[in-house]
């Protein structure tokens, strides 16, 4: 069973998109179990006992949407620090993935993503997907863009996430993508996918698992090329390898990961 934690806030539109994303997992009916979690904000409620799950429109909407898709749903209400409660719930349910609804507004990164989303991204090693305000998932095979950098370890984690999604791996199509940084000028050297060990390792691992793989390389500014590739290949989501190092948020996330998270019109998964 593939276990997904779906923490929702009071925004019903975001919660619906989170549920729709989970419902589109390959073979979601019977192979996916979701825990929909609403954390009562401490500035609004003194105790979680004051809040009924069914009275929270966003939470009830997400749970009902998932159940209509055949997903087994556990309904939970918690209280206290929102990010802390989510991180605790990840371990409690042993979640394979966390699906969060990002806030994409003007301003700095913590406002654009939402401070809770950012805190969770930086506090767990489990894959975290940020669905954003809109989710457009097509019919048929799930098509994912897998942009890799030079780290073979990160690339393998990205491949492991994709290959480990529920259902038949043949229902997934992956575009493994490597960008030769800033090499988009006249006379630039050829962009050879086969020369990049991390990209080849990810593609080989996915193919070995039964996933259909397209190998693509290009040159240019990395985040811009990733976003363009997502459009060109009409993918359902982008699977990134997060950088979790010491330092400020920009370093912890990596500038490319941050830029894609803030700009993509598709769900973005950070594998850690």
PDB file of N, CA, C and O in Angstrom, residues 126-175:
ATOM      1  N   UNK A 126      11.181  12.610   3.357  1.00  0.00           N
ATOM      2  CA  UNK A 126      10.221  11.938   2.488  1.00  0.00           C
ATOM      3  C   UNK A 126       9.923  12.825   1.275  1.00  0.00           C
ATOM      4  O   UNK A 126       9.997  14.055   1.366  1.00  0.00           O
ATOM      5  N   UNK A 127       9.562  12.242   0.141  1.00  0.00           N
ATOM      6  CA  UNK A 127       9.180  13.061  -1.009  1.00  0.00           C
ATOM      7  C   UNK A 127       7.996  13.967  -0.677  1.00  0.00           C
ATOM      8  O   UNK A 127       7.031  13.539  -0.036  1.00  0.00           O
ATOM      9  N   UNK A 128       8.106  15.218  -1.085  1.00  0.00           N
ATOM     10  CA  UNK A 128       7.039  16.195  -0.873  1.00  0.00           C
ATOM     11  C   UNK A 128       6.630  16.766  -2.227  1.00  0.00           C
ATOM     12  O   UNK A 128       7.470  17.250  -2.981  1.00  0.00           O
ATOM     13  N   UNK A 129       5.349  16.702  -2.520  1.00  0.00           N
ATOM     14  CA  UNK A 129       4.821  17.284  -3.753  1.00  0.00           C
ATOM     15  C   UNK A 129       4.033  18.540  -3.416  1.00  0.00           C
ATOM     16  O   UNK A 129       3.202  18.539  -2.512  1.00  0.00           O
ATOM     17  N   UNK A 130       4.325  19.617  -4.144  1.00  0.00           N
ATOM     18  CA  UNK A 130       3.598  20.873  -3.996  1.00  0.00           C
ATOM     19  C   UNK A 130       2.722  21.027  -5.232  1.00  0.00           C
ATOM     20  O   UNK A 130       3.227  21.146  -6.354  1.00  0.00           O
ATOM     21  N   UNK A 131       1.406  21.000  -5.033  1.00  0.00           N
ATOM     22  CA  UNK A 131       0.501  21.001  -6.178  1.00  0.00           C
ATOM     23  C   UNK A 131       0.223  22.398  -6.714  1.00  0.00           C
ATOM     24  O   UNK A 131      -0.131  22.556  -7.872  1.00  0.00           O
ATOM     25  N   UNK A 132       0.342  23.429  -5.886  1.00  0.00           N
ATOM     26  CA  UNK A 132       0.046  24.776  -6.352  1.00  0.00           C
ATOM     27  C   UNK A 132      -1.442  25.042  -6.439  1.00  0.00           C
ATOM     28  O   UNK A 132      -2.271  24.288  -5.935  1.00  0.00           O
ATOM     29  N   UNK A 133      -1.792  26.129  -7.129  1.00  0.00           N
ATOM     30  CA  UNK A 133      -3.195  26.542  -7.221  1.00  0.00           C
ATOM     31  C   UNK A 133      -3.958  25.811  -8.315  1.00  0.00           C
ATOM     32  O   UNK A 133      -5.171  25.802  -8.341  1.00  0.00           O
ATOM     33  N   UNK A 134      -3.238  25.211  -9.277  1.00  0.00           N
ATOM     34  CA  UNK A 134      -3.897  24.516 -10.379  1.00  0.00           C
ATOM     35  C   UNK A 134      -3.219  23.185 -10.627  1.00  0.00           C
ATOM     36  O   UNK A 134      -2.005  23.075 -10.564  1.00  0.00           O
ATOM     37  N   UNK A 135      -4.029  22.170 -10.917  1.00  0.00           N
ATOM     38  CA  UNK A 135      -3.492  20.859 -11.263  1.00  0.00           C
ATOM     39  C   UNK A 135      -4.201  20.396 -12.527  1.00  0.00           C
ATOM     40  O   UNK A 135      -5.412  20.224 -12.532  1.00  0.00           O
ATOM     41  N   UNK A 136      -3.449  20.229 -13.621  1.00  0.00           N
ATOM     42  CA  UNK A 136      -4.025  19.729 -14.855  1.00  0.00           C
ATOM     43  C   UNK A 136      -3.418  18.383 -15.186  1.00  0.00           C
ATOM     44  O   UNK A 136      -2.334  18.309 -15.755  1.00  0.00           O
ATOM     45  N   UNK A 137      -4.088  17.323 -14.808  1.00  0.00           N
ATOM     46  CA  UNK A 137      -3.584  15.977 -15.051  1.00  0.00           C
ATOM     47  C   UNK A 137      -4.390  15.335 -16.167  1.00  0.00           C
ATOM     48  O   UNK A 137      -5.609  15.201 -16.064  1.00  0.00           O
ATOM     49  N   UNK A 138      -3.707  14.946 -17.238  1.00  0.00           N
ATOM     50  CA  UNK A 138      -4.392  14.366 -18.376  1.00  0.00           C
ATOM     51  C   UNK A 138      -4.775  12.914 -18.155  1.00  0.00           C
ATOM     52  O   UNK A 138      -4.457  12.304 -17.146  1.00  0.00           O
ATOM     53  N   UNK A 139      -5.453  12.361 -19.149  1.00  0.00           N
ATOM     54  CA  UNK A 139      -5.819  10.951 -19.105  1.00  0.00           C
ATOM     55  C   UNK A 139      -4.651  10.123 -19.626  1.00  0.00           C
ATOM     56  O   UNK A 139      -3.701  10.627 -20.218  1.00  0.00           O
ATOM     57  N   UNK A 140      -4.745   8.813 -19.443  1.00  0.00           N
ATOM     58  CA  UNK A 140      -3.722   7.923 -19.966  1.00  0.00           C
ATOM     59  C   UNK A 140      -2.512   7.848 -19.052  1.00  0.00           C
ATOM     60  O   UNK A 140      -2.588   8.162 -17.860  1.00  0.00           O
ATOM     61  N   UNK A 141      -1.361   7.434 -19.582  1.00  0.00           N
ATOM     62  CA  UNK A 141      -0.152   7.269 -18.764  1.00  0.00           C
ATOM     63  C   UNK A 141       0.234   8.570 -18.068  1.00  0.00           C
ATOM     64  O   UNK A 141       0.015   9.661 -18.597  1.00  0.00           O
ATOM     65  N   UNK A 142       0.789   8.444 -16.881  1.00  0.00           N
ATOM     66  CA  UNK A 142       1.271   9.618 -16.162  1.00  0.00           C
ATOM     67  C   UNK A 142       2.643   9.978 -16.719  1.00  0.00           C
ATOM     68  O   UNK A 142       3.558   9.157 -16.731  1.00  0.00           O
ATOM     69  N   UNK A 143       2.791  11.223 -17.164  1.00  0.00           N
ATOM     70  CA  UNK A 143       4.017  11.666 -17.818  1.00  0.00           C
ATOM     71  C   UNK A 143       4.748  12.621 -16.889  1.00  0.00           C
ATOM     72  O   UNK A 143       4.194  13.635 -16.461  1.00  0.00           O
ATOM     73  N   UNK A 144       6.012  12.300 -16.570  1.00  0.00           N
ATOM     74  CA  UNK A 144       6.776  13.064 -15.590  1.00  0.00           C
ATOM     75  C   UNK A 144       8.086  13.551 -16.186  1.00  0.00           C
ATOM     76  O   UNK A 144       8.761  12.818 -16.913  1.00  0.00           O
ATOM     77  N   UNK A 145       8.436  14.784 -15.872  1.00  0.00           N
ATOM     78  CA  UNK A 145       9.744  15.325 -16.224  1.00  0.00           C
ATOM     79  C   UNK A 145      10.680  15.099 -15.049  1.00  0.00           C
ATOM     80  O   UNK A 145      10.355  15.450 -13.909  1.00  0.00           O
ATOM     81  N   UNK A 146      11.856  14.514 -15.329  1.00  0.00           N
ATOM     82  CA  UNK A 146      12.833  14.211 -14.279  1.00  0.00           C
ATOM     83  C   UNK A 146      14.123  14.955 -14.615  1.00  0.00           C
ATOM     84  O   UNK A 146      15.028  14.411 -15.250  1.00  0.00           O
ATOM     85  N   UNK A 147      14.238  16.225 -14.186  1.00  0.00           N
ATOM     86  CA  UNK A 147      15.472  16.981 -14.469  1.00  0.00           C
ATOM     87  C   UNK A 147      16.558  16.582 -13.473  1.00  0.00           C
ATOM     88  O   UNK A 147      16.353  16.671 -12.260  1.00  0.00           O
ATOM     89  N   UNK A 148      17.698  16.156 -13.978  1.00  0.00           N
ATOM     90  CA  UNK A 148      18.786  15.736 -13.096  1.00  0.00           C
ATOM     91  C   UNK A 148      19.948  16.709 -13.218  1.00  0.00           C
ATOM     92  O   UNK A 148      20.127  17.371 -14.238  1.00  0.00           O
ATOM     93  N   UNK A 149      20.733  16.788 -12.136  1.00  0.00           N
ATOM     94  CA  UNK A 149      21.981  17.546 -12.206  1.00  0.00           C
ATOM     95  C   UNK A 149      23.134  16.536 -12.230  1.00  0.00           C
ATOM     96  O   UNK A 149      22.937  15.374 -12.573  1.00  0.00           O
ATOM     97  N   UNK A 150      24.334  16.964 -11.855  1.00  0.00           N
ATOM     98  CA  UNK A 150      25.494  16.085 -11.961  1.00  0.00           C
ATOM     99  C   UNK A 150      25.598  15.064 -10.837  1.00  0.00           C
ATOM    100  O   UNK A 150      26.450  14.171 -10.880  1.00  0.00           O
ATOM    101  N   UNK A 151      24.716  15.164  -9.818  1.00  0.00           N
ATOM    102  CA  UNK A 151      24.787  14.243  -8.689  1.00  0.00           C
ATOM    103  C   UNK A 151      24.096  12.926  -9.021  1.00  0.00           C
ATOM    104  O   UNK A 151      22.872  12.883  -9.187  1.00  0.00           O
ATOM    105  N   UNK A 152      24.864  11.866  -9.092  1.00  0.00           N
ATOM    106  CA  UNK A 152      24.274  10.563  -9.387  1.00  0.00           C
ATOM    107  C   UNK A 152      23.393  10.091  -8.241  1.00  0.00           C
ATOM    108  O   UNK A 152      22.361   9.441  -8.459  1.00  0.00           O
ATOM    109  N   UNK A 153      23.767  10.438  -6.999  1.00  0.00           N
ATOM    110  CA  UNK A 153      22.954  10.044  -5.846  1.00  0.00           C
ATOM    111  C   UNK A 153      21.561  10.664  -5.929  1.00  0.00           C
ATOM    112  O   UNK A 153      20.556   9.984  -5.720  1.00  0.00           O
ATOM    113  N   UNK A 154      21.493  11.962  -6.226  1.00  0.00           N
ATOM    114  CA  UNK A 154      20.188  12.611  -6.344  1.00  0.00           C
ATOM    115  C   UNK A 154      19.397  12.035  -7.510  1.00  0.00           C
ATOM    116  O   UNK A 154      18.188  11.813  -7.406  1.00  0.00           O
ATOM    117  N   UNK A 155      20.069  11.806  -8.635  1.00  0.00           N
ATOM    118  CA  UNK A 155      19.384  11.268  -9.813  1.00  0.00           C
ATOM    119  C   UNK A 155      18.789   9.894  -9.520  1.00  0.00           C
ATOM    120  O   UNK A 155      17.665   9.583  -9.947  1.00  0.00           O
ATOM    121  N   UNK A 156      19.528   9.070  -8.786  1.00  0.00           N
ATOM    122  CA  UNK A 156      19.010   7.744  -8.446  1.00  0.00           C
ATOM    123  C   UNK A 156      17.803   7.847  -7.512  1.00  0.00           C
ATOM    124  O   UNK A 156      16.850   7.061  -7.620  1.00  0.00           O
ATOM    125  N   UNK A 157      17.824   8.826  -6.599  1.00  0.00           N
ATOM    126  CA  UNK A 157      16.665   9.009  -5.713  1.00  0.00           C
ATOM    127  C   UNK A 157      15.438   9.438  -6.514  1.00  0.00           C
ATOM    128  O   UNK A 157      14.312   9.002  -6.235  1.00  0.00           O
ATOM    129  N   UNK A 158      15.653  10.301  -7.480  1.00  0.00           N
ATOM    130  CA  UNK A 158      14.534  10.713  -8.333  1.00  0.00           C
ATOM    131  C   UNK A 158      13.958   9.514  -9.080  1.00  0.00           C
ATOM    132  O   UNK A 158      12.740   9.330  -9.155  1.00  0.00           O
ATOM    133  N   UNK A 159      14.852   8.682  -9.625  1.00  0.00           N
ATOM    134  CA  UNK A 159      14.402   7.493 -10.348  1.00  0.00           C
ATOM    135  C   UNK A 159      13.684   6.516  -9.414  1.00  0.00           C
ATOM    136  O   UNK A 159      12.654   5.923  -9.781  1.00  0.00           O
ATOM    137  N   UNK A 160      14.190   6.351  -8.209  1.00  0.00           N
ATOM    138  CA  UNK A 160      13.561   5.449  -7.240  1.00  0.00           C
ATOM    139  C   UNK A 160      12.153   5.912  -6.895  1.00  0.00           C
ATOM    140  O   UNK A 160      11.231   5.103  -6.745  1.00  0.00           O
ATOM    141  N   UNK A 161      11.983   7.228  -6.760  1.00  0.00           N
ATOM    142  CA  UNK A 161      10.648   7.750  -6.467  1.00  0.00           C
ATOM    143  C   UNK A 161       9.681   7.415  -7.599  1.00  0.00           C
ATOM    144  O   UNK A 161       8.572   6.909  -7.367  1.00  0.00           O
ATOM    145  N   UNK A 162      10.084   7.709  -8.826  1.00  0.00           N
ATOM    146  CA  UNK A 162       9.195   7.471  -9.973  1.00  0.00           C
ATOM    147  C   UNK A 162       8.886   5.984 -10.108  1.00  0.00           C
ATOM    148  O   UNK A 162       7.720   5.589 -10.277  1.00  0.00           O
ATOM    149  N   UNK A 163       9.913   5.140 -10.017  1.00  0.00           N
ATOM    150  CA  UNK A 163       9.707   3.696 -10.156  1.00  0.00           C
ATOM    151  C   UNK A 163       8.883   3.123  -9.010  1.00  0.00           C
ATOM    152  O   UNK A 163       8.237   2.083  -9.163  1.00  0.00           O
ATOM    153  N   UNK A 164       8.887   3.797  -7.849  1.00  0.00           N
ATOM    154  CA  UNK A 164       8.173   3.305  -6.684  1.00  0.00           C
ATOM    155  C   UNK A 164       6.748   3.777  -6.563  1.00  0.00           C
ATOM    156  O   UNK A 164       6.062   3.441  -5.590  1.00  0.00           O
ATOM    157  N   UNK A 165       6.266   4.548  -7.538  1.00  0.00           N
ATOM    158  CA  UNK A 165       4.873   4.986  -7.501  1.00  0.00           C
ATOM    159  C   UNK A 165       3.954   3.783  -7.604  1.00  0.00           C
ATOM    160  O   UNK A 165       4.313   2.755  -8.186  1.00  0.00           O
ATOM    161  N   UNK A 166       2.756   3.885  -7.036  1.00  0.00           N
ATOM    162  CA  UNK A 166       1.865   2.718  -7.032  1.00  0.00           C
ATOM    163  C   UNK A 166       1.425   2.327  -8.440  1.00  0.00           C
ATOM    164  O   UNK A 166       1.421   3.142  -9.358  1.00  0.00           O
ATOM    165  N   UNK A 167       1.041   1.065  -8.585  1.00  0.00           N
ATOM    166  CA  UNK A 167       0.531   0.599  -9.859  1.00  0.00           C
ATOM    167  C   UNK A 167       1.622   0.075 -10.776  1.00  0.00           C
ATOM    168  O   UNK A 167       2.788  -0.068 -10.394  1.00  0.00           O
ATOM    169  N   UNK A 168       1.227  -0.193 -11.995  1.00  0.00           N
ATOM    170  CA  UNK A 168       2.121  -0.765 -12.993  1.00  0.00           C
ATOM    171  C   UNK A 168       3.085   0.294 -13.513  1.00  0.00           C
ATOM    172  O   UNK A 168       2.652   1.341 -14.004  1.00  0.00           O
ATOM    173  N   UNK A 169       4.395   0.076 -13.412  1.00  0.00           N
ATOM    174  CA  UNK A 169       5.364   1.068 -13.913  1.00  0.00           C
ATOM    175  C   UNK A 169       5.184   1.390 -15.392  1.00  0.00           C
ATOM    176  O   UNK A 169       5.578   2.459 -15.850  1.00  0.00           O
ATOM    177  N   UNK A 170       4.591   0.471 -16.153  1.00  0.00           N
ATOM    178  CA  UNK A 170       4.390   0.743 -17.573  1.00  0.00           C
ATOM    179  C   UNK A 170       3.335   1.825 -17.807  1.00  0.00           C
ATOM    180  O   UNK A 170       3.170   2.294 -18.935  1.00  0.00           O
ATOM    181  N   UNK A 171       2.616   2.223 -16.737  1.00  0.00           N
ATOM    182  CA  UNK A 171       1.643   3.305 -16.844  1.00  0.00           C
ATOM    183  C   UNK A 171       2.297   4.668 -16.657  1.00  0.00           C
ATOM    184  O   UNK A 171       1.611   5.690 -16.591  1.00  0.00           O
ATOM    185  N   UNK A 172       3.634   4.682 -16.533  1.00  0.00           N
ATOM    186  CA  UNK A 172       4.373   5.931 -16.320  1.00  0.00           C
ATOM    187  C   UNK A 172       5.321   6.162 -17.488  1.00  0.00           C
ATOM    188  O   UNK A 172       5.992   5.235 -17.958  1.00  0.00           O
ATOM    189  N   UNK A 173       5.390   7.405 -17.945  1.00  0.00           N
ATOM    190  CA  UNK A 173       6.365   7.811 -18.951  1.00  0.00           C
ATOM    191  C   UNK A 173       7.234   8.900 -18.332  1.00  0.00           C
ATOM    192  O   UNK A 173       6.711   9.871 -17.776  1.00  0.00           O
ATOM    193  N   UNK A 174       8.551   8.724 -18.389  1.00  0.00           N
ATOM    194  CA  UNK A 174       9.470   9.683 -17.771  1.00  0.00           C
ATOM    195  C   UNK A 174      10.368  10.311 -18.828  1.00  0.00           C
ATOM    196  O   UNK A 174      10.913   9.615 -19.685  1.00  0.00           O
ATOM    197  N   UNK A 175      10.502  11.631 -18.754  1.00  0.00           N
ATOM    198  CA  UNK A 175      11.451  12.356 -19.577  1.00  0.00           C
ATOM    199  C   UNK A 175      12.623  12.729 -18.674  1.00  0.00           C
ATOM    200  O   UNK A 175      12.501  13.612 -17.816  1.00  0.00           O
TER     201      UNK A 175
END
